[in-house]
Coordinates of C-alpha atoms in Angstrom, one line a residue:
Chain H
M1 CA 0.0 0.0 0.0
K2 CA 2.7 2.4 1.0
N3 CA 4.6 1.8 -2.2
S4 CA 1.6 2.4 -4.4
K5 CA 0.9 5.6 -2.5
T6 CA 4.4 7.0 -3.1
S7 CA 4.7 5.8 -6.7
I8 CA 1.6 7.8 -7.9
P9 CA 3.1 11.2 -7.3
K10 CA 6.4 10.1 -8.7
A11 CA 4.7 8.9 -11.8
S12 CA 2.7 12.1 -12.2
K13 CA 5.8 14.2 -11.6
M14 CA 7.6 12.3 -14.3
E15 CA 4.6 12.6 -16.6
K16 CA 4.5 16.3 -16.0
R17 CA 8.2 16.7 -16.8
L18 CA 7.9 14.6 -19.9
T19 CA 5.0 16.7 -21.1
E20 CA 6.9 19.9 -20.4
F21 CA 9.9 18.5 -22.3
L22 CA 7.8 17.5 -25.3
E23 CA 6.0 20.9 -25.2
M24 CA 9.3 22.6 -25.3
I25 CA 10.6 20.6 -28.3
A26 CA 7.3 21.4 -30.1
G27 CA 7.6 25.0 -29.1
L28 CA 11.2 25.3 -30.3
W29 CA 10.2 23.7 -33.6
Q30 CA 7.4 26.2 -34.1
F31 CA 9.6 29.1 -33.1
Q32 CA 12.3 28.0 -35.6
W33 CA 9.6 27.7 -38.3
Q34 CA 8.4 31.2 -37.6
F35 CA 12.0 32.5 -37.6
F36 CA 12.6 31.1 -41.1
K37 CA 9.2 32.4 -42.3
Q38 CA 9.8 35.9 -41.1
I39 CA 13.5 36.3 -42.0
F40 CA 12.7 37.1 -45.6
V41 CA 9.8 39.5 -44.9
P42 CA 10.7 43.2 -44.7
P43 CA 11.5 45.3 -42.7
Y44 CA 14.9 43.5 -42.3
E45 CA 15.9 45.4 -39.1
I46 CA 19.6 45.6 -40.2
E47 CA 20.3 48.3 -37.6
Q48 CA 19.0 46.1 -34.8
I49 CA 21.0 43.1 -35.9
R50 CA 24.2 45.2 -36.1
K51 CA 23.4 46.6 -32.6
H52 CA 22.9 43.1 -31.1
M53 CA 26.1 41.8 -32.8
D54 CA 28.0 44.7 -31.3
E55 CA 26.5 44.2 -27.8
L56 CA 26.9 40.4 -27.8
G57 CA 30.5 40.5 -29.1
I58 CA 31.6 43.1 -26.6
K59 CA 29.8 41.4 -23.8
T60 CA 31.4 38.1 -24.4
L61 CA 34.9 39.2 -25.5
P62 CA 36.6 39.5 -22.0
I63 CA 35.4 36.1 -20.8
V64 CA 36.2 34.2 -24.1
S65 CA 39.6 35.9 -24.2
V66 CA 40.5 34.6 -20.8
T67 CA 39.0 31.2 -21.4
G68 CA 40.8 30.8 -24.8
F69 CA 44.1 31.8 -23.3
I70 CA 43.8 29.4 -20.4
I71 CA 42.6 26.5 -22.5
G72 CA 45.6 26.9 -24.9
L73 CA 48.0 27.2 -22.0
V74 CA 46.6 24.3 -19.9
I75 CA 46.1 21.9 -22.7
T76 CA 49.7 22.4 -23.8
M77 CA 51.0 22.0 -20.3
Q78 CA 48.9 18.8 -19.7
M79 CA 49.9 17.2 -23.0
H80 CA 53.6 18.0 -22.7
P81 CA 54.5 15.1 -20.3
V82 CA 52.4 12.7 -22.3
M83 CA 54.2 13.6 -25.5
V84 CA 57.5 13.3 -23.8
R85 CA 56.5 9.8 -22.6
F86 CA 56.0 8.8 -26.2
G87 CA 59.0 10.6 -27.5
A88 CA 56.9 12.9 -29.6
E89 CA 57.7 16.3 -28.1
A90 CA 58.1 17.8 -31.5
F91 CA 54.5 17.1 -32.3
L92 CA 53.2 19.0 -29.3
P93 CA 52.3 22.3 -31.1
G94 CA 50.6 20.5 -34.0
S95 CA 48.5 18.2 -31.8
V96 CA 47.4 21.0 -29.5
G97 CA 46.7 23.1 -32.6
I98 CA 44.5 20.4 -34.1
S99 CA 42.6 19.9 -30.8
I100 CA 41.9 23.6 -30.5
V101 CA 40.9 24.2 -34.1
R102 CA 38.7 21.1 -34.5
E103 CA 37.0 20.8 -31.2
L104 CA 38.1 22.8 -28.2
G105 CA 37.9 26.3 -29.7
P106 CA 34.4 25.9 -31.2
V107 CA 32.8 24.0 -28.4
I108 CA 34.3 25.9 -25.5
T109 CA 33.5 29.2 -27.1
A110 CA 29.9 28.1 -27.8
L111 CA 29.4 26.9 -24.2
I112 CA 30.7 30.2 -22.8
F113 CA 28.6 32.1 -25.2
A114 CA 25.5 30.0 -24.2
G115 CA 26.2 30.8 -20.5
R116 CA 26.6 34.5 -21.1
V117 CA 24.2 35.2 -23.9
S118 CA 21.4 32.7 -23.8
S119 CA 20.6 33.5 -20.2
G120 CA 20.9 37.3 -21.0
I121 CA 18.4 37.0 -23.9
G122 CA 16.1 34.8 -21.8
A123 CA 16.1 37.3 -18.9
E124 CA 15.7 40.3 -21.1
L125 CA 12.8 39.0 -23.3
G126 CA 11.3 37.3 -20.2
S127 CA 11.2 40.6 -18.4
M128 CA 9.8 42.3 -21.4
R129 CA 7.1 39.7 -21.6
V130 CA 6.0 39.8 -18.0
T131 CA 6.0 43.6 -17.9
E132 CA 3.8 43.7 -21.0
Q133 CA 6.5 45.5 -23.1
I134 CA 6.1 42.9 -25.9
D135 CA 2.3 43.4 -25.8
A136 CA 2.9 47.2 -26.0
M137 CA 5.1 46.7 -29.0
E138 CA 2.5 44.5 -30.7
V139 CA -0.3 47.0 -30.0
S140 CA 1.7 49.8 -31.5
G141 CA 1.7 47.9 -34.8
V142 CA 5.3 46.6 -34.7
N143 CA 5.9 42.9 -35.1
P144 CA 7.8 42.0 -31.8
F145 CA 8.9 38.6 -33.1
K146 CA 10.7 40.3 -36.0
Y147 CA 12.1 43.2 -33.9
L148 CA 13.1 41.3 -30.8
V149 CA 13.6 37.6 -31.8
V150 CA 14.7 37.4 -35.4
T151 CA 17.3 40.1 -34.9
R152 CA 18.8 38.3 -31.8
I153 CA 18.9 34.9 -33.4
F154 CA 20.6 36.4 -36.5
A155 CA 23.1 38.2 -34.4
C156 CA 24.0 35.1 -32.4
T157 CA 24.3 33.0 -35.5
F158 CA 26.9 35.3 -37.1
I159 CA 28.8 36.6 -34.1
L160 CA 29.7 33.2 -32.7
P161 CA 31.9 32.1 -35.6
I162 CA 33.8 35.4 -35.4
L163 CA 34.3 34.9 -31.7
T164 CA 35.5 31.4 -32.3
V165 CA 38.2 32.5 -34.8
Y166 CA 39.3 35.0 -32.2
V167 CA 39.3 32.4 -29.4
I168 CA 41.4 30.0 -31.5
F169 CA 43.9 32.8 -32.1
I170 CA 44.1 33.6 -28.4
A171 CA 44.4 29.9 -27.5
F172 CA 47.4 29.6 -29.8
I173 CA 49.0 32.5 -27.9
G174 CA 48.4 30.6 -24.6
S175 CA 49.7 27.4 -26.1
F176 CA 52.8 29.2 -27.4
I177 CA 53.6 30.7 -24.0
A178 CA 53.2 27.2 -22.4
V179 CA 55.5 25.6 -25.0
V180 CA 58.1 28.3 -24.4
L181 CA 57.8 27.7 -20.6
V182 CA 58.0 23.9 -20.8
Q183 CA 60.1 23.3 -23.9
N184 CA 61.9 26.6 -24.6
M185 CA 60.9 26.4 -28.2
S186 CA 61.4 29.4 -30.6
Y187 CA 58.3 31.0 -32.0
I188 CA 59.4 30.3 -35.6
Y189 CA 59.7 26.6 -34.9
Y190 CA 56.3 26.7 -33.1
L191 CA 54.6 28.5 -36.0
D192 CA 56.2 26.1 -38.5
S193 CA 55.1 23.1 -36.5
V194 CA 51.5 24.4 -36.2
I195 CA 51.2 25.4 -39.9
A196 CA 52.6 22.0 -41.0
S197 CA 50.1 20.1 -38.8
V198 CA 46.9 22.2 -38.9
E199 CA 45.3 22.1 -42.3
F200 CA 42.6 24.3 -43.8
G201 CA 40.3 21.3 -43.7
D202 CA 40.6 21.1 -40.0
A203 CA 39.4 24.6 -39.5
I204 CA 36.4 24.6 -41.9
P205 CA 34.1 22.0 -40.1
G206 CA 35.0 23.5 -36.7
I207 CA 34.0 27.0 -37.8
L208 CA 31.0 26.0 -39.8
K209 CA 29.4 24.2 -36.8
T210 CA 29.6 27.4 -34.7
F211 CA 26.9 28.8 -37.0
V212 CA 24.6 26.0 -35.8
F213 CA 25.7 26.6 -32.2
G214 CA 25.1 30.3 -32.4
F215 CA 21.6 29.6 -33.9
I216 CA 20.9 27.3 -31.0
V217 CA 21.9 29.9 -28.4
G218 CA 19.8 32.5 -30.0
I219 CA 16.7 30.4 -30.6
V220 CA 16.7 28.8 -27.1
G221 CA 17.3 32.0 -25.3
S222 CA 14.7 33.9 -27.3
Y223 CA 12.1 31.0 -27.0
K224 CA 12.5 30.8 -23.2
G225 CA 12.3 34.5 -22.7
Y226 CA 9.5 35.2 -25.2
T227 CA 7.3 32.5 -23.7
A228 CA 8.0 33.3 -20.1
T229 CA 5.1 33.4 -17.7
N230 CA 4.5 33.8 -13.9
G231 CA 6.2 37.1 -13.3
T232 CA 9.7 37.5 -11.9
E233 CA 9.9 33.8 -11.0
G234 CA 9.2 33.0 -14.7
V235 CA 12.0 35.4 -15.8
G236 CA 14.5 33.6 -13.5
K237 CA 13.4 30.2 -14.7
A238 CA 13.6 31.4 -18.4
A239 CA 17.2 32.6 -17.9
T240 CA 18.4 29.4 -16.1
T241 CA 16.7 26.9 -18.4
A242 CA 17.9 28.8 -21.4
V243 CA 21.5 28.1 -20.4
V244 CA 20.9 24.4 -19.5
V245 CA 18.9 23.6 -22.7
S246 CA 21.2 25.5 -25.1
S247 CA 24.4 24.0 -23.5
L248 CA 22.9 20.5 -23.7
M249 CA 21.8 21.1 -27.3
I250 CA 25.3 22.4 -28.3
L251 CA 26.9 19.1 -27.0
I252 CA 24.3 16.9 -28.7
F253 CA 24.5 18.8 -32.0
D254 CA 28.3 18.7 -31.7
M255 CA 28.3 14.9 -31.5
V256 CA 25.9 14.7 -34.5
L257 CA 27.9 17.2 -36.6
V258 CA 31.2 15.5 -36.0
K259 CA 29.7 12.2 -37.1
V260 CA 28.1 13.8 -40.2
T261 CA 31.4 15.6 -41.1
L262 CA 33.4 12.4 -40.8
W263 CA 30.8 10.5 -42.8
L264 CA 30.8 13.2 -45.6
W265 CA 34.6 13.7 -45.6
P266 CA 36.3 10.6 -44.1
T267 CA 39.8 11.9 -45.0
I268 CA 39.5 15.1 -42.9
Chain D
M1 CA -23.1 59.9 -33.2
N2 CA -20.8 57.4 -34.9
I3 CA -20.2 54.1 -33.1
V4 CA -16.4 53.7 -32.8
V5 CA -16.3 50.4 -30.9
D6 CA -19.0 47.8 -31.5
I7 CA -18.5 44.5 -29.6
K8 CA -21.0 41.8 -30.5
N9 CA -21.5 38.7 -28.4
V10 CA -17.9 38.1 -27.6
S11 CA -17.0 35.1 -25.5
K12 CA -13.6 34.0 -24.2
A13 CA -12.7 31.1 -21.9
F14 CA -9.4 29.9 -20.5
G15 CA -9.9 26.1 -20.4
S16 CA -13.2 25.5 -18.6
H17 CA -13.2 28.9 -17.0
V18 CA -15.5 31.2 -18.9
V19 CA -14.3 34.8 -18.6
L20 CA -16.5 36.6 -21.1
D21 CA -19.9 35.2 -22.0
N22 CA -21.6 36.9 -24.9
V23 CA -20.5 40.4 -24.0
S24 CA -21.9 43.2 -26.2
L25 CA -20.9 46.8 -26.0
K26 CA -21.1 50.0 -28.1
V27 CA -18.9 53.0 -27.6
E28 CA -19.8 56.3 -29.4
E29 CA -17.3 58.7 -30.9
G30 CA -15.8 61.0 -28.3
E31 CA -17.2 59.1 -25.4
N32 CA -15.4 58.0 -22.3
M33 CA -16.6 54.5 -21.4
V34 CA -15.5 53.0 -18.1
V35 CA -15.5 49.3 -17.5
F36 CA -16.0 48.3 -13.8
G37 CA -15.9 44.8 -12.3
Q38 CA -14.4 42.7 -9.6
S39 CA -10.9 41.2 -10.1
G40 CA -11.0 38.3 -12.5
T41 CA -14.2 39.3 -14.2
G42 CA -12.6 39.8 -17.6
K43 CA -12.2 43.6 -17.8
S44 CA -8.6 43.4 -19.1
V45 CA -9.4 40.4 -21.2
L46 CA -12.1 42.4 -22.9
L47 CA -9.7 45.2 -23.6
K48 CA -7.0 42.8 -24.9
C49 CA -9.6 41.1 -27.2
M50 CA -10.3 44.5 -28.7
V51 CA -6.7 44.7 -30.0
R52 CA -6.4 41.0 -30.5
L53 CA -3.7 40.5 -27.9
L54 CA -6.1 37.7 -27.0
E55 CA -8.2 36.0 -29.5
P56 CA -11.9 35.7 -28.5
D57 CA -13.5 32.3 -28.9
S58 CA -16.6 33.8 -30.7
G59 CA -18.2 37.1 -31.5
E60 CA -17.4 40.1 -33.5
I61 CA -15.4 43.3 -32.6
Y62 CA -15.8 46.3 -34.9
I63 CA -13.5 49.3 -34.6
E64 CA -14.8 52.0 -36.9
D65 CA -16.8 49.5 -39.0
T66 CA -13.9 47.1 -39.4
N67 CA -14.2 43.7 -37.8
V68 CA -10.7 43.3 -36.4
L69 CA -11.2 39.6 -35.9
N70 CA -11.2 39.1 -39.7
L71 CA -8.0 41.0 -40.4
S72 CA -4.7 39.6 -41.6
P73 CA -1.7 40.5 -39.4
K74 CA -0.7 43.3 -41.8
E75 CA -4.2 44.8 -41.9
L76 CA -4.4 44.4 -38.1
N77 CA -1.2 46.3 -37.7
N78 CA -2.6 49.1 -39.8
V79 CA -5.6 49.4 -37.5
R80 CA -3.4 49.2 -34.4
K81 CA -1.3 52.1 -35.6
H82 CA -4.3 54.3 -35.0
L83 CA -5.0 53.0 -31.5
G84 CA -3.5 54.0 -28.2
F85 CA -3.1 51.5 -25.3
L86 CA -2.0 52.5 -21.8
F87 CA -0.9 49.3 -19.9
Q88 CA -1.3 48.9 -16.2
G89 CA 2.5 49.2 -15.6
A90 CA 2.9 51.7 -18.5
A91 CA 5.1 49.0 -20.3
L92 CA 7.8 51.5 -21.2
Y93 CA 10.7 49.8 -23.1
D94 CA 13.4 49.4 -20.4
S95 CA 16.3 49.5 -22.8
M96 CA 15.2 52.8 -24.3
S97 CA 15.3 56.4 -22.9
V98 CA 12.1 58.4 -22.7
R99 CA 13.0 60.1 -26.0
E100 CA 13.5 56.7 -27.7
N101 CA 10.3 55.4 -26.2
L102 CA 8.4 58.3 -27.7
E103 CA 10.3 58.2 -31.0
F104 CA 9.7 54.5 -31.5
P105 CA 6.1 54.6 -33.0
L106 CA 7.0 57.7 -35.0
I107 CA 10.1 56.1 -36.6
R108 CA 8.3 52.9 -37.4
H109 CA 5.1 54.2 -38.9
F110 CA 5.6 57.8 -40.1
N111 CA 7.9 59.6 -42.3
F112 CA 8.6 62.6 -40.1
T113 CA 11.8 64.6 -40.4
P114 CA 14.0 64.6 -37.3
K115 CA 12.9 68.2 -36.6
E116 CA 9.2 67.2 -36.8
R117 CA 9.8 64.2 -34.6
E118 CA 11.5 66.4 -32.0
D119 CA 8.7 68.9 -32.0
K120 CA 6.1 66.1 -31.5
I121 CA 8.1 64.6 -28.6
K122 CA 8.4 68.0 -26.9
S123 CA 4.7 68.7 -27.5
V124 CA 3.5 65.4 -25.9
L125 CA 6.0 65.8 -23.0
E126 CA 4.6 69.3 -22.4
K127 CA 1.1 67.9 -22.4
V128 CA 2.0 65.4 -19.6
S129 CA 4.2 68.1 -17.9
L130 CA 7.4 66.0 -18.0
E131 CA 9.6 68.0 -20.4
E132 CA 12.6 67.5 -18.1
A133 CA 12.4 63.7 -18.3
I134 CA 13.3 63.5 -22.0
E135 CA 16.8 61.9 -21.5
K136 CA 15.9 59.7 -18.5
M137 CA 15.7 56.0 -18.6
P138 CA 12.4 54.3 -17.4
S139 CA 14.2 52.9 -14.3
E140 CA 14.8 56.6 -13.2
L141 CA 11.1 57.4 -13.2
S142 CA 8.5 57.1 -10.4
G143 CA 5.2 55.1 -10.9
G144 CA 3.3 58.3 -11.7
M145 CA 5.9 59.6 -14.1
K146 CA 6.0 56.2 -15.9
K147 CA 2.2 56.4 -16.4
R148 CA 2.5 59.9 -17.8
I149 CA 5.2 58.9 -20.2
G150 CA 3.2 55.8 -21.2
L151 CA 0.3 58.1 -21.9
A152 CA 2.5 60.4 -23.9
R153 CA 3.8 57.5 -26.0
S154 CA 0.2 56.3 -26.6
I155 CA -1.0 59.7 -27.8
I156 CA 2.0 60.7 -29.8
T157 CA 0.5 59.1 -32.9
E158 CA -2.8 61.0 -32.3
P159 CA -5.0 58.0 -32.0
K160 CA -8.7 58.2 -32.4
L161 CA -9.3 55.5 -29.9
M162 CA -7.5 55.1 -26.5
L163 CA -7.7 52.0 -24.3
Y164 CA -6.6 52.3 -20.7
D165 CA -5.9 49.2 -18.5
E166 CA -6.1 50.3 -14.9
P167 CA -4.5 53.7 -15.5
T168 CA -4.4 54.7 -11.8
T169 CA -3.6 51.4 -10.1
G170 CA -0.8 51.5 -7.7
L171 CA -0.7 55.3 -7.5
D172 CA -1.4 57.6 -4.5
P173 CA -4.7 59.5 -4.5
I174 CA -3.2 62.8 -5.6
T175 CA -1.3 61.3 -8.5
S176 CA -4.3 59.2 -9.3
K177 CA -6.5 62.3 -9.5
E178 CA -3.8 64.1 -11.6
I179 CA -3.6 61.2 -14.1
S180 CA -7.5 61.0 -14.3
S181 CA -7.7 64.7 -15.0
L182 CA -5.0 64.4 -17.5
I183 CA -6.8 61.6 -19.3
L184 CA -10.0 63.8 -19.4
E185 CA -8.0 66.8 -20.6
L186 CA -6.3 64.8 -23.4
Q187 CA -9.6 63.2 -24.4
K188 CA -11.1 66.6 -24.8
S189 CA -8.2 68.3 -26.6
L190 CA -7.5 65.4 -28.9
K191 CA -11.2 64.5 -29.4
M192 CA -10.4 60.8 -28.6
T193 CA -12.8 58.0 -27.8
S194 CA -11.7 56.1 -24.7
V195 CA -12.4 52.8 -23.0
V196 CA -11.1 52.7 -19.5
V197 CA -10.8 49.6 -17.3
T198 CA -10.6 50.6 -13.7
H199 CA -11.3 49.8 -10.1
D200 CA -10.9 53.4 -9.1
L201 CA -14.2 55.1 -8.4
L202 CA -12.5 58.5 -8.1
C203 CA -10.9 58.1 -11.6
A204 CA -14.3 56.9 -13.0
E205 CA -16.1 59.9 -11.5
I206 CA -13.7 62.3 -13.2
I207 CA -13.6 60.8 -16.6
A208 CA -16.6 58.6 -17.3
D209 CA -19.4 59.6 -19.6
R210 CA -20.9 56.1 -19.2
A211 CA -19.9 52.9 -17.4
I212 CA -20.7 49.2 -17.5
V213 CA -20.2 46.7 -14.7
L214 CA -19.0 43.2 -15.7
N215 CA -19.9 40.3 -13.5
N216 CA -19.6 36.6 -14.1
G217 CA -18.5 37.3 -17.7
I218 CA -21.6 39.4 -18.6
V219 CA -22.4 43.1 -18.8
Q220 CA -24.6 43.2 -15.7
H221 CA -25.3 47.0 -15.5
E222 CA -24.9 50.0 -17.7
G223 CA -25.4 53.7 -17.0
T224 CA -23.8 56.9 -15.8
I225 CA -21.6 56.8 -12.7
T226 CA -24.4 58.5 -10.7
E227 CA -27.0 56.0 -11.9
L228 CA -24.8 53.1 -10.9
T229 CA -23.6 54.3 -7.6
T230 CA -27.1 55.3 -6.5
S231 CA -28.8 52.2 -7.8
S232 CA -30.8 50.0 -5.4
D233 CA -29.5 46.8 -7.0
P234 CA -28.0 44.6 -4.2
F235 CA -24.9 43.7 -6.3
L236 CA -24.2 47.3 -7.3
R237 CA -24.8 48.5 -3.7
N238 CA -22.4 45.9 -2.4
F239 CA -19.8 46.5 -5.2
F240 CA -19.8 50.3 -4.9
S241 CA -20.0 50.4 -1.0
H242 CA -16.6 48.5 -1.1
E243 CA -15.3 50.9 -3.7
I244 CA -16.5 53.9 -1.8
V245 CA -15.0 52.8 1.5
E246 CA -11.7 52.0 -0.3
D247 CA -11.9 55.4 -2.1
Q248 CA -12.6 57.2 1.2
N249 CA -9.7 55.4 2.8
R250 CA -7.4 56.5 0.0
R251 CA -8.7 60.1 0.2
N252 CA -8.1 60.2 4.0

């Protein structure tokens, strides 16, 4: 009897969570559909897109700079003893470079971006929703989805690849400093080694997938904020869940995109 | 007199909870119509249905002979351009200064020169007596100032129809009276038609030409404020006795 009593609320709780999850997937799908429908309809809000790109880039620049530098430095320091063990010290700059360009640079930047930007968009739009600012915009004859959502998604999609290229560059600086510290290598040898190992084909899939990651950050943050309910509590929830969902989706899509890339171009 | 708003048999339910049940209402040109009712009786829902922020389940809503429920999004936006809506919390755009808030509808819908825009902004700020707030952000304004700026933003496009959702809620009696007088003054000078949802008897006394009382989703009573407040109907006596006590408390 006791078991059956406790299992009912658990089941209903799980059912509720599952329903919420499925509703979110359906909502995200509709949101994405609406985005693609409205993106080609004027006005194109170029000024808003430029403004958001500026803001998002500047907002994220300090944290991605520090992260990129530390990642490059730490990965190199961690890999050095391993490479020494295999007698492959000379390959250290190349192997670190490939890791950064192919995976670490894009994914770490996307995760930092998700943490910083997705929550920001969720909180900003959520607060606009619960204080009726979105309704006010709609009543004034302006399409709020176009003005607030499409512009943010667009800005996220195009600013993240630029930030990723920058982070990769900063990570190389960190890596170079580590190599100098642990191996006393000249910068010419370091550069030669990186250029010889990292090919153009390594960079392209890594950079291309950041367009998808940027889109995920924009759409999840906007969806969570735009559909926020229940006052300030709802705004907080929108900001938090935006980070969790977008980070998780970035990792899942990364896995899928790596598989697809290797399937399409096995020699890469 | 022309009928500016004609609501015919509008119903709206949220799940099994019926909020509006076959509500009909006519508002004449230049009239100030006040909508009374207890909390949760659907006053704000009715207002939001009029501009299709909420979609009614059935019925027809005509604004100047156009059934807004049959309009495409583009046509609806064209109708909305000529409406003003003052939200309960003023709904000023947080990220924009007062000037940008006021400029927003002008830039989006009209081809004014910067000089003409500036003149219009200064003129509406003068009407609400807040010329000095032009460069302030909404977070720097008091509740009453926000309401005034919200009002200025709503009238900057010179709408023919103004909708007010609880314009004096959360304000002290003096500010509440000032806002009510301002609404009346603007309505007269701009020759607007207004629909005002409120709980505030003082506000209604100042601005209402006619009022309705919503109860259980239907228009239960209609008349002037004097007719309603002096009615012998038990519901109205009960409703207004509470309002009068509350109003007297606020005045004291």
